[in-house]
Amino acid sequence: MSTTDRSKFPLVVIVGSGFGGLEVARRLENKPVEVLMLDKHNYHTFQPLLYQVALGSLESESIAFSLRKNFGGQANLNFRIAEVHKVNAEKNTIDTTIGEIAYDYLVIATGSTTNFFGDKDIEHYAMPMKSIPEALNLRYLIFQNLEAAVLKKIKEEREPYLTFVLVGAGPTGVELAGAIAEFRNYVMEKDYPELKKDHVKIYLADFQPRVLATMSEQASKAAGDYLRKLGVELLLNAKVERYDGNEIEFEGGKVIKTKNVIWSAGVMGVIPGGINKDVIERGNRIRTDNICRVVGFDNIFAIGDVGAMITDKTPKGHPGVAQVAIQMGDNVGKNIIHIIKGETTEPFKYNDKGSLATIGRNKAVADLGKVKFQGFFAWLIWIFVHLFSLLGTRNKFIVFLNWMANYVNYNGGSRLIIRRFVRGDVKNNAEEVTKGDA
Ligand SMILES: Cc1cc2nc3c(=O)[nH]c(=O)nc-3n(C[C@H](O)[C@H](O)[C@H](O)COP(=O)(O)OP(=O)(O)OC[C@H]3O[C@@H](n4cnc5c(N)ncnc54)[C@H](O)[C@@H]3O)c2cc1C
C-alpha cells in the first residue's frame, strides 16, 4: 500500500519528527522529491522543557507543536501518524501500523529512549522522562505522593513520599533537581500548609565524581554549588544497586526509603526492526558513514540520537543533543538532493555551539566554546535559546508569560492531577509507559 500518491519524483520517507526529522523535511521543501513524514504522535516534542511539565509549571501543550500545522504549507509533504516496526531493506519498504510503505530514500530519525541497563525492577518502579506522557506521569506521581504524605501522621510513614532521588546528574537530572528544590523551598507550603520544607529530601545521584560530567569542570562546580545552596544533597561516585518501589540501595550499602525515584541515567537509540545487528553500536545506535548513511546501504540514513557516526574524533558517535540532530538533518536533506542530481555529497561536520543547563529560576551554567560563564547572565542566555528554539509563536508567548509570572510570584503553573497515575495501567497512563502499582 502507498499512503501518498507516487509522483515522478523520488519518495523520501522520514521516520520520526523530532529535531532531526523536522530539519530533513525543511531542507526538502520545494525540492524535486515527494516527502512522507511518519511519527507515532501527531506532535513534535520540545524535550528540553519536559521537566517543567513534570513540575506542573508549564502545560504540556506549550512544549508540543502540531505536525500537520507545521507542515501545512509544504506542498511536497504528507504526514501520517504511524509507528514503524520494521525496515525491509532488500525490497525498499517499511512495515508500519498503517501498512507497508515503499520508499526511494529512508531517513531513520527515531531518537532515543530511557536505558535502564537491563534492570527490570528499576524499569518497573523508577520514573523515566523522555516524552510528554512520561513527564505527565511523573507530575501525577509527585503530586499524588504529596497528597498521600498529607494523610500520614507518623514521620517514618510520611518520609518516603517526600523523598526524591534523581539518578543521573546530566542536564536533565540537574534541571529537575533544581526545579523540585525550588518547588519545595517556595511553593509547597502554599499548596500544602500541612507539610514543612524540611520534611522534603532531594538527592541527586550519579556514579561519576561530578554533576554535568560532559560539561567543563567550572560548569560542574558552579552547578554543584547552586544545587547545594538550594538544599539538594549530591551523591557522587554512587552506583545504584537496586530499587523496589520503597527503598533504593547504592553500592556500599547506603539505603534511602523513597517512593519517588526519577531515572535519567542513560539513553539508548530506538531502532525499528530489520536493521542488521552488525551496524548496531553501543547505546543501540546505528553506525553510519560520514554522510549519515547507514553502513552497507545506499539509500538509508540514520540521524540524531539514533545515529552513530564513528570516527577518530568521535569514537562513541556524537553527543545526544538537539544541535547534532538538527545539523545531521540539514546535512542529510542537502545530500539526498545531491545524490539525486548526481552531485558530490558534503561530509557531515558538527559545529558545536556549546552547552547550557539551568539550575532553578535565575541561575544557569554555560560552556560556549572557550567562553564559560555561570549565573544570571547564563540564565538569560538559556531563556533566550529555549524560547527561540520552541516551535510556534503561541508556545513561545505562553512559555514566556509563564516564566515571567513564576519569576515575579514564585508560584506559576497549575500542578493539576488530570488523571490518576497508576503503575501498570497502560490504558490510562499512555502508550509507552507500562508500570506496576503506584
Ligand atoms: C528531558 C530531556 C532534556 C533534554 N535537554 C536538552 C537540552 O537542553 N539541549 C539539547 O541539546 N538536548 C537536550 N535533550 C536531548 C535532545 O532532546 C535530543 O538529543 C533530541 O531530541 C534528539 O533528536 P532526534 O530527532 O534524534 O529524536 P527525537 O527528538 O527524540 O524525536 C524522535 C521522534 O521519533 C518518533 N518515533 C520514535 N520511534 C518511532 C517509530 N518506530 N515510528 C514512528 N515514529 C517514531 C518519536 O515519536 C519522536 O517524535 C534533552 C532530552 C531530554 C529527554
Coordinates of C-alpha atoms and ligand atoms in Angstrom, one line a residue:
M1 CA 0.0 0.0 0.0
S2 CA 1.1 3.5 -0.6
T3 CA -0.1 6.3 1.6
T4 CA 0.9 9.1 -0.7
D5 CA 0.5 9.5 -4.5
R6 CA 3.8 8.5 -6.1
S7 CA 4.7 11.2 -8.5
K8 CA 7.5 11.4 -10.9
F9 CA 9.8 12.5 -8.1
P10 CA 11.6 10.1 -5.7
L11 CA 9.9 9.4 -2.4
V12 CA 11.8 10.3 0.8
V13 CA 10.2 8.7 3.9
I14 CA 11.3 10.3 7.2
V15 CA 10.6 8.2 10.3
G16 CA 10.4 10.5 13.4
S17 CA 9.6 14.2 13.6
G18 CA 11.9 15.2 16.4
F19 CA 14.7 17.8 15.9
G20 CA 16.4 15.7 13.2
G21 CA 13.4 14.6 11.2
L22 CA 11.9 18.1 11.1
E23 CA 15.1 19.5 9.7
V24 CA 15.4 17.0 6.9
A25 CA 11.8 17.9 5.9
R26 CA 12.6 21.6 6.0
R27 CA 15.6 21.1 3.7
L28 CA 13.5 19.1 1.2
E29 CA 10.8 21.9 0.8
N30 CA 10.5 23.0 -2.8
K31 CA 12.9 20.3 -3.9
P32 CA 12.3 17.7 -6.6
V33 CA 11.2 15.0 -4.2
E34 CA 8.0 13.8 -2.5
V35 CA 8.3 13.6 1.3
L36 CA 6.3 11.3 3.6
M37 CA 6.8 12.1 7.3
L38 CA 5.8 9.4 9.8
D39 CA 5.6 9.7 13.5
K40 CA 3.7 7.7 16.2
H41 CA 2.5 11.1 17.6
N42 CA 0.9 14.0 15.7
Y43 CA 3.1 16.5 17.5
H44 CA 6.7 17.5 17.9
T45 CA 8.0 17.4 21.5
F46 CA 10.5 20.0 22.8
Q47 CA 12.2 17.7 25.2
P48 CA 14.4 20.3 27.0
L49 CA 11.4 21.7 28.8
L50 CA 9.8 18.4 29.8
Y51 CA 11.0 18.9 33.4
Q52 CA 8.8 22.0 33.7
V53 CA 5.8 19.9 32.5
A54 CA 6.6 17.4 35.2
L55 CA 6.6 20.0 37.9
G56 CA 3.3 21.5 36.6
S57 CA 4.9 24.9 35.9
L58 CA 4.1 24.5 32.1
E59 CA 1.2 22.9 30.4
S60 CA 2.1 20.0 28.1
E61 CA 0.6 21.7 25.1
S62 CA 3.1 24.6 25.4
I63 CA 6.1 22.4 24.6
A64 CA 4.4 20.4 21.8
F65 CA 3.6 21.5 18.3
S66 CA 1.1 20.0 15.8
L67 CA 2.9 18.4 12.9
R68 CA 0.0 18.9 10.5
K69 CA 0.1 22.6 11.4
N70 CA 3.8 22.8 11.0
F71 CA 3.8 21.2 7.5
G72 CA 0.6 22.9 6.4
G73 CA 2.3 25.0 3.8
Q74 CA 4.8 22.3 2.5
A75 CA 3.2 21.2 -0.8
N76 CA 5.6 18.2 -1.4
L77 CA 5.0 16.7 2.1
N78 CA 2.4 14.4 3.5
F79 CA 2.2 13.5 7.2
R80 CA 0.8 10.2 8.6
I81 CA 0.5 9.0 12.2
A82 CA 2.2 5.6 12.1
E83 CA 4.6 3.6 14.1
V84 CA 7.3 1.9 12.0
H85 CA 8.0 -1.7 13.1
K86 CA 10.5 -3.0 10.5
V87 CA 12.7 -2.0 7.6
N88 CA 12.7 -4.4 4.7
A89 CA 15.9 -3.0 3.0
E90 CA 16.0 -5.7 0.3
K91 CA 12.7 -4.5 -1.2
N92 CA 12.9 -0.8 -0.1
T93 CA 9.8 -1.0 2.1
I94 CA 8.9 -0.5 5.8
D95 CA 6.2 -2.2 7.8
T96 CA 4.1 0.2 9.8
T97 CA 0.9 0.3 11.8
I98 CA -0.8 1.7 8.6
G99 CA 0.6 -0.9 6.3
E100 CA 3.6 -1.5 4.1
I101 CA 5.1 1.6 2.6
A102 CA 7.7 1.8 -0.2
Y103 CA 10.5 4.3 -0.2
D104 CA 13.3 5.5 -2.5
Y105 CA 15.2 7.1 0.4
L106 CA 14.6 6.3 4.1
V107 CA 15.7 8.6 6.9
I108 CA 15.5 6.9 10.4
A109 CA 15.2 9.7 13.0
T110 CA 13.5 7.8 15.8
G111 CA 15.5 9.3 18.7
S112 CA 16.2 7.5 21.9
T113 CA 14.5 6.1 25.0
T114 CA 15.5 5.6 28.6
N115 CA 18.1 3.0 29.3
F116 CA 17.6 1.0 32.5
F117 CA 20.6 -1.2 31.6
G118 CA 18.5 -4.3 31.8
D119 CA 17.4 -3.9 35.4
K120 CA 13.7 -4.9 35.3
D121 CA 12.9 -3.7 38.8
I122 CA 14.3 -0.3 38.2
E123 CA 12.5 -0.1 34.9
H124 CA 9.3 -1.1 36.6
Y125 CA 9.5 1.3 39.6
A126 CA 11.6 4.3 38.6
M127 CA 10.1 7.1 36.5
P128 CA 11.6 8.0 33.1
M129 CA 11.1 11.4 31.5
K130 CA 11.6 11.2 27.7
S131 CA 8.2 12.1 26.4
I132 CA 5.2 14.2 27.3
P133 CA 3.1 11.2 28.6
E134 CA 6.1 10.3 30.8
A135 CA 6.5 13.8 32.1
L136 CA 2.8 13.9 33.0
N137 CA 3.0 10.6 34.8
L138 CA 5.9 12.0 36.8
R139 CA 3.8 15.1 37.6
Y140 CA 0.9 13.0 38.8
L141 CA 3.1 10.7 40.8
I142 CA 4.8 13.6 42.6
F143 CA 1.6 15.4 43.5
Q144 CA -0.3 12.1 44.4
N145 CA 2.6 11.4 46.8
L146 CA 2.3 14.8 48.3
E147 CA -1.4 14.2 48.8
A148 CA -0.6 10.9 50.4
A149 CA 2.0 12.5 52.6
V150 CA -0.6 14.9 54.0
L151 CA -2.6 11.9 55.3
K152 CA 0.4 10.3 57.1
K153 CA 0.7 11.5 60.7
I154 CA 3.7 9.4 61.6
K155 CA 7.0 10.8 60.4
E156 CA 8.6 7.5 59.3
E157 CA 5.5 6.7 57.2
R158 CA 5.4 10.1 55.6
E159 CA 9.1 10.4 54.7
P160 CA 9.2 8.0 51.7
Y161 CA 6.5 10.1 50.0
L162 CA 8.5 13.3 50.4
T163 CA 11.9 11.9 49.5
F164 CA 13.1 12.4 45.9
V165 CA 16.0 10.5 44.4
L166 CA 17.1 11.6 41.0
V167 CA 19.5 9.2 39.3
G168 CA 21.7 10.7 36.6
A169 CA 23.3 14.1 37.1
G170 CA 23.4 15.2 33.5
P171 CA 21.4 18.2 32.4
T172 CA 18.0 16.5 32.9
G173 CA 18.8 15.4 36.5
V174 CA 20.4 18.7 37.4
E175 CA 17.5 20.8 36.0
L176 CA 14.8 18.6 37.5
A177 CA 16.6 18.6 40.9
G178 CA 16.8 22.4 40.9
A179 CA 13.1 22.7 39.9
I180 CA 11.9 20.2 42.7
A181 CA 14.1 22.1 45.2
E182 CA 12.6 25.4 44.2
F183 CA 9.1 23.9 44.5
R184 CA 9.9 22.7 48.0
N185 CA 11.5 26.0 49.0
Y186 CA 9.0 28.5 47.7
V187 CA 5.7 26.8 46.6
M188 CA 5.0 23.7 48.6
E189 CA 3.9 25.2 51.8
K190 CA 1.4 27.5 50.0
D191 CA -0.3 24.5 48.4
Y192 CA 0.3 22.1 51.3
P193 CA 0.3 24.0 54.6
E194 CA 0.3 20.7 56.4
L195 CA 3.8 19.9 55.0
K196 CA 7.0 21.6 56.0
K197 CA 10.1 22.3 53.8
D198 CA 12.4 20.3 56.0
H199 CA 10.1 17.2 55.6
V200 CA 11.3 17.0 51.9
K201 CA 14.6 15.5 51.0
I202 CA 16.1 15.7 47.5
Y203 CA 19.1 13.6 46.4
L204 CA 20.9 13.8 43.1
A205 CA 22.9 10.7 42.4
D206 CA 25.5 9.8 39.8
F207 CA 28.3 7.2 39.5
Q208 CA 30.5 9.9 38.1
P209 CA 32.5 12.1 40.5
R210 CA 30.8 15.3 39.4
V211 CA 27.5 16.7 38.1
L212 CA 27.2 17.7 34.5
A213 CA 30.2 15.4 33.7
T214 CA 30.0 16.2 29.9
M215 CA 30.5 20.0 30.6
S216 CA 33.5 21.8 31.9
E217 CA 34.8 21.4 35.5
Q218 CA 33.9 25.0 36.0
A219 CA 30.3 24.4 35.0
S220 CA 30.1 21.3 37.2
K221 CA 31.4 23.1 40.2
A222 CA 29.1 26.0 39.8
A223 CA 26.1 23.7 39.2
G224 CA 27.0 21.6 42.3
D225 CA 27.3 24.8 44.4
Y226 CA 23.9 26.1 43.2
L227 CA 22.2 22.8 43.9
R228 CA 23.7 22.5 47.4
K229 CA 22.5 26.1 48.1
L230 CA 19.0 25.1 47.1
G231 CA 19.2 22.1 49.5
V232 CA 19.9 19.3 47.1
E233 CA 22.2 16.6 48.5
L234 CA 24.6 15.3 45.9
L235 CA 25.5 11.6 46.0
L236 CA 28.5 11.3 43.7
N237 CA 30.5 8.2 42.8
A238 CA 27.3 6.4 43.8
K239 CA 26.1 3.4 41.8
V240 CA 22.6 2.2 42.2
E241 CA 22.3 -1.5 43.1
R242 CA 18.5 -1.9 43.4
Y243 CA 15.2 -0.1 43.7
D244 CA 12.0 -2.0 44.7
G245 CA 9.5 0.9 44.8
N246 CA 10.2 1.6 48.5
E247 CA 13.9 1.5 49.0
I248 CA 16.8 2.5 46.8
E249 CA 20.2 0.9 47.6
F250 CA 23.6 2.1 46.5
E251 CA 26.8 0.2 46.1
G252 CA 28.4 0.2 49.6
G253 CA 25.1 -0.3 51.3
K254 CA 23.5 3.2 51.6
V255 CA 19.7 2.8 51.6
I256 CA 17.2 5.6 51.1
K257 CA 13.4 5.0 51.6
T258 CA 11.6 6.7 48.8
K259 CA 8.5 6.4 46.6
N260 CA 10.0 8.9 44.1
V261 CA 12.9 7.7 42.0
I262 CA 13.5 9.5 38.8
W263 CA 15.8 7.9 36.3
S264 CA 17.8 9.9 33.8
A265 CA 21.0 7.8 34.0
G266 CA 21.2 6.8 30.4
V267 CA 19.5 6.6 27.0
M268 CA 19.5 4.1 24.1
G269 CA 18.6 4.5 20.5
V270 CA 15.1 3.5 19.3
I271 CA 15.8 1.3 16.2
P272 CA 13.0 -0.2 14.1
G273 CA 13.3 -4.0 13.4
G274 CA 15.1 -5.3 10.3
I275 CA 18.4 -3.4 10.9
N276 CA 21.4 -5.7 10.6
K277 CA 22.9 -6.3 14.1
D278 CA 26.4 -5.7 12.6
V279 CA 25.7 -2.0 12.3
I280 CA 24.3 -1.5 15.8
E281 CA 26.8 0.2 18.1
R282 CA 27.0 0.7 21.8
G283 CA 23.9 2.6 23.1
N284 CA 21.8 0.9 20.5
R285 CA 22.7 3.4 17.8
I286 CA 23.0 2.7 14.0
R287 CA 26.5 3.1 12.6
T288 CA 26.7 5.4 9.6
D289 CA 29.3 6.8 7.2
N290 CA 30.3 10.4 7.0
I291 CA 27.1 11.5 5.3
C292 CA 24.8 9.8 8.0
R293 CA 24.2 6.9 5.6
V294 CA 23.7 3.5 7.3
V295 CA 26.8 1.4 6.6
G296 CA 26.1 -1.0 3.8
F297 CA 23.2 0.9 2.3
D298 CA 22.9 3.5 -0.4
N299 CA 19.5 4.9 0.4
I300 CA 19.0 4.6 4.2
F301 CA 20.1 7.3 6.6
A302 CA 20.2 7.4 10.4
I303 CA 20.4 10.8 12.3
G304 CA 20.3 12.4 15.7
D305 CA 20.1 10.2 18.8
V306 CA 19.7 7.0 16.9
G307 CA 22.7 7.6 14.5
A308 CA 26.4 6.8 15.4
M309 CA 28.9 8.3 13.1
I310 CA 32.1 6.6 14.5
T311 CA 35.3 8.5 13.6
D312 CA 38.7 9.0 15.2
K313 CA 37.3 12.3 16.6
T314 CA 34.0 10.8 17.7
P315 CA 34.8 7.2 18.8
K316 CA 31.4 6.9 20.6
G317 CA 29.5 8.9 18.0
H318 CA 28.2 12.4 18.5
P319 CA 26.5 13.6 21.7
G320 CA 22.8 13.0 22.0
V321 CA 21.8 16.7 21.8
A322 CA 19.3 18.6 19.7
Q323 CA 22.0 20.5 17.7
V324 CA 23.6 17.2 16.5
A325 CA 20.1 16.0 15.3
I326 CA 19.4 19.4 13.6
Q327 CA 22.7 19.6 11.9
M328 CA 22.6 16.0 10.7
G329 CA 19.0 16.6 9.4
D330 CA 20.3 19.6 7.4
N331 CA 23.2 17.5 6.0
V332 CA 21.0 14.6 5.0
G333 CA 18.4 16.8 3.4
K334 CA 21.1 18.5 1.3
N335 CA 22.9 15.3 0.4
I336 CA 19.7 13.5 -0.7
I337 CA 19.3 16.2 -3.3
H338 CA 23.0 16.0 -4.3
I339 CA 22.6 12.2 -4.7
I340 CA 19.5 12.6 -6.9
K341 CA 21.2 15.2 -9.1
G342 CA 24.4 13.1 -9.3
E343 CA 26.5 15.7 -7.5
T344 CA 29.2 15.3 -4.9
T345 CA 27.9 14.8 -1.4
E346 CA 29.0 17.0 1.6
P347 CA 30.5 15.2 4.6
F348 CA 28.9 16.0 7.9
K349 CA 30.8 18.3 10.1
Y350 CA 29.5 19.1 13.6
N351 CA 29.6 22.7 14.7
D352 CA 29.4 22.5 18.5
K353 CA 27.6 25.6 19.6
G354 CA 28.1 24.7 23.3
S355 CA 26.0 23.5 26.2
L356 CA 23.7 25.2 28.7
A357 CA 22.0 23.9 31.9
T358 CA 19.8 25.9 34.2
I359 CA 19.5 25.4 38.0
G360 CA 16.4 27.0 39.5
R361 CA 14.8 30.2 38.5
N362 CA 17.7 32.5 37.8
K363 CA 20.9 30.5 37.6
A364 CA 22.5 28.6 34.8
V365 CA 25.9 27.4 33.5
A366 CA 27.1 28.0 30.0
D367 CA 30.0 26.4 28.1
L368 CA 30.1 28.2 24.8
G369 CA 33.4 27.1 23.2
K370 CA 36.2 28.7 25.1
V371 CA 33.8 31.1 26.8
K372 CA 32.5 29.7 30.0
F373 CA 30.3 31.5 32.5
Q374 CA 27.7 30.9 35.1
G375 CA 25.0 32.8 37.0
F376 CA 22.2 35.2 36.0
F377 CA 23.6 36.1 32.6
A378 CA 23.9 32.4 31.7
W379 CA 20.3 32.0 32.7
L380 CA 19.2 34.9 30.4
I381 CA 21.0 33.2 27.5
W382 CA 19.3 29.9 28.5
I383 CA 15.9 31.6 28.4
F384 CA 16.6 33.2 25.0
V385 CA 17.9 30.0 23.4
H386 CA 15.0 27.9 24.6
L387 CA 12.3 30.5 23.6
F388 CA 14.0 30.9 20.2
S389 CA 14.1 27.1 19.7
L390 CA 10.5 26.4 20.7
L391 CA 8.1 25.8 17.7
G392 CA 5.1 28.1 17.4
T393 CA 4.7 31.8 18.2
R394 CA 1.8 30.9 20.6
N395 CA 4.0 28.5 22.5
K396 CA 6.8 31.0 22.8
F397 CA 4.4 33.6 24.1
I398 CA 2.7 31.2 26.6
V399 CA 6.0 29.9 27.9
F400 CA 7.5 33.4 28.2
L401 CA 4.4 34.6 30.2
N402 CA 4.6 31.6 32.5
W403 CA 8.2 32.2 33.2
M404 CA 7.7 35.9 33.9
A405 CA 4.7 35.1 36.2
N406 CA 6.8 32.5 38.0
Y407 CA 9.7 34.9 38.3
V408 CA 7.6 37.5 39.9
N409 CA 5.5 35.5 42.3
Y410 CA 7.3 32.1 42.6
N411 CA 4.0 30.4 42.2
G412 CA 3.5 29.9 38.4
G413 CA 1.8 26.8 36.9
S414 CA -1.2 24.8 38.0
R415 CA 0.2 21.5 39.2
L416 CA -3.1 19.7 38.3
I417 CA -3.6 16.0 38.5
I418 CA -5.8 15.5 35.5
R419 CA -5.8 11.7 35.6
R420 CA -4.5 9.4 38.4
F421 CA -1.2 7.8 37.7
V422 CA -1.4 4.1 38.4
R423 CA 1.6 1.9 37.7
G424 CA 0.8 -0.8 35.2
D425 CA -2.4 0.9 34.0
V426 CA -1.4 1.1 30.3
K427 CA -4.7 2.3 29.1
N428 CA -4.8 5.3 31.4
N429 CA -1.1 6.2 31.6
A430 CA -0.1 6.5 28.0
E431 CA 1.1 4.0 25.4
E432 CA 4.8 3.8 26.2
V433 CA 4.6 3.8 29.9
T434 CA 3.9 0.4 31.4
K435 CA 4.5 0.3 35.2
G436 CA 3.3 -1.5 38.3
D437 CA 1.1 -0.2 41.1
A438 CA 1.6 3.4 42.1
Ligands
LIG1 C1 14.4 15.7 29.4 C2 15.3 16.0 28.3 C3 16.0 17.2 28.2 C4 16.9 17.5 27.2 N1 17.5 18.7 27.2 C5 18.3 19.0 26.2 C6 18.9 20.3 26.1 O1 18.7 21.1 27.0 N2 19.7 20.6 25.0 C7 19.9 19.7 24.0 O2 20.5 20.0 23.0 N3 19.3 18.5 24.0 C8 18.5 18.1 25.1 N4 18.0 16.9 25.1 C9 18.3 15.9 24.1 C10 17.5 16.2 22.8 O3 16.1 16.4 23.1 C11 17.7 15.0 21.8 O4 19.1 14.9 21.6 C12 16.9 15.3 20.5 O5 15.6 15.3 20.8 C13 17.2 14.2 19.5 O6 16.5 14.5 18.4 P1 16.1 13.3 17.4 O7 15.5 14.0 16.2 O8 17.2 12.4 17.2 O9 15.0 12.5 18.2 P2 13.7 13.0 19.0 O10 13.6 14.4 19.1 O11 13.6 12.1 20.2 O12 12.5 12.5 18.0 C14 12.2 11.2 17.7 C15 10.8 11.1 17.1 O13 10.7 9.8 16.6 C16 9.4 9.3 16.8 N5 9.5 7.8 16.8 C17 10.3 7.0 17.6 N6 10.1 5.8 17.2 C18 9.2 5.7 16.2 C19 8.7 4.7 15.4 N7 9.1 3.4 15.5 N8 7.8 5.0 14.4 C20 7.4 6.3 14.3 N9 7.9 7.3 15.0 C21 8.8 7.1 15.9 C22 9.1 9.9 18.2 O14 7.7 10.0 18.4 C23 9.7 11.3 18.1 O15 8.8 12.2 17.6 C24 17.1 16.5 26.2 C25 16.4 15.3 26.2 C26 15.5 15.1 27.2 C27 14.8 13.7 27.3

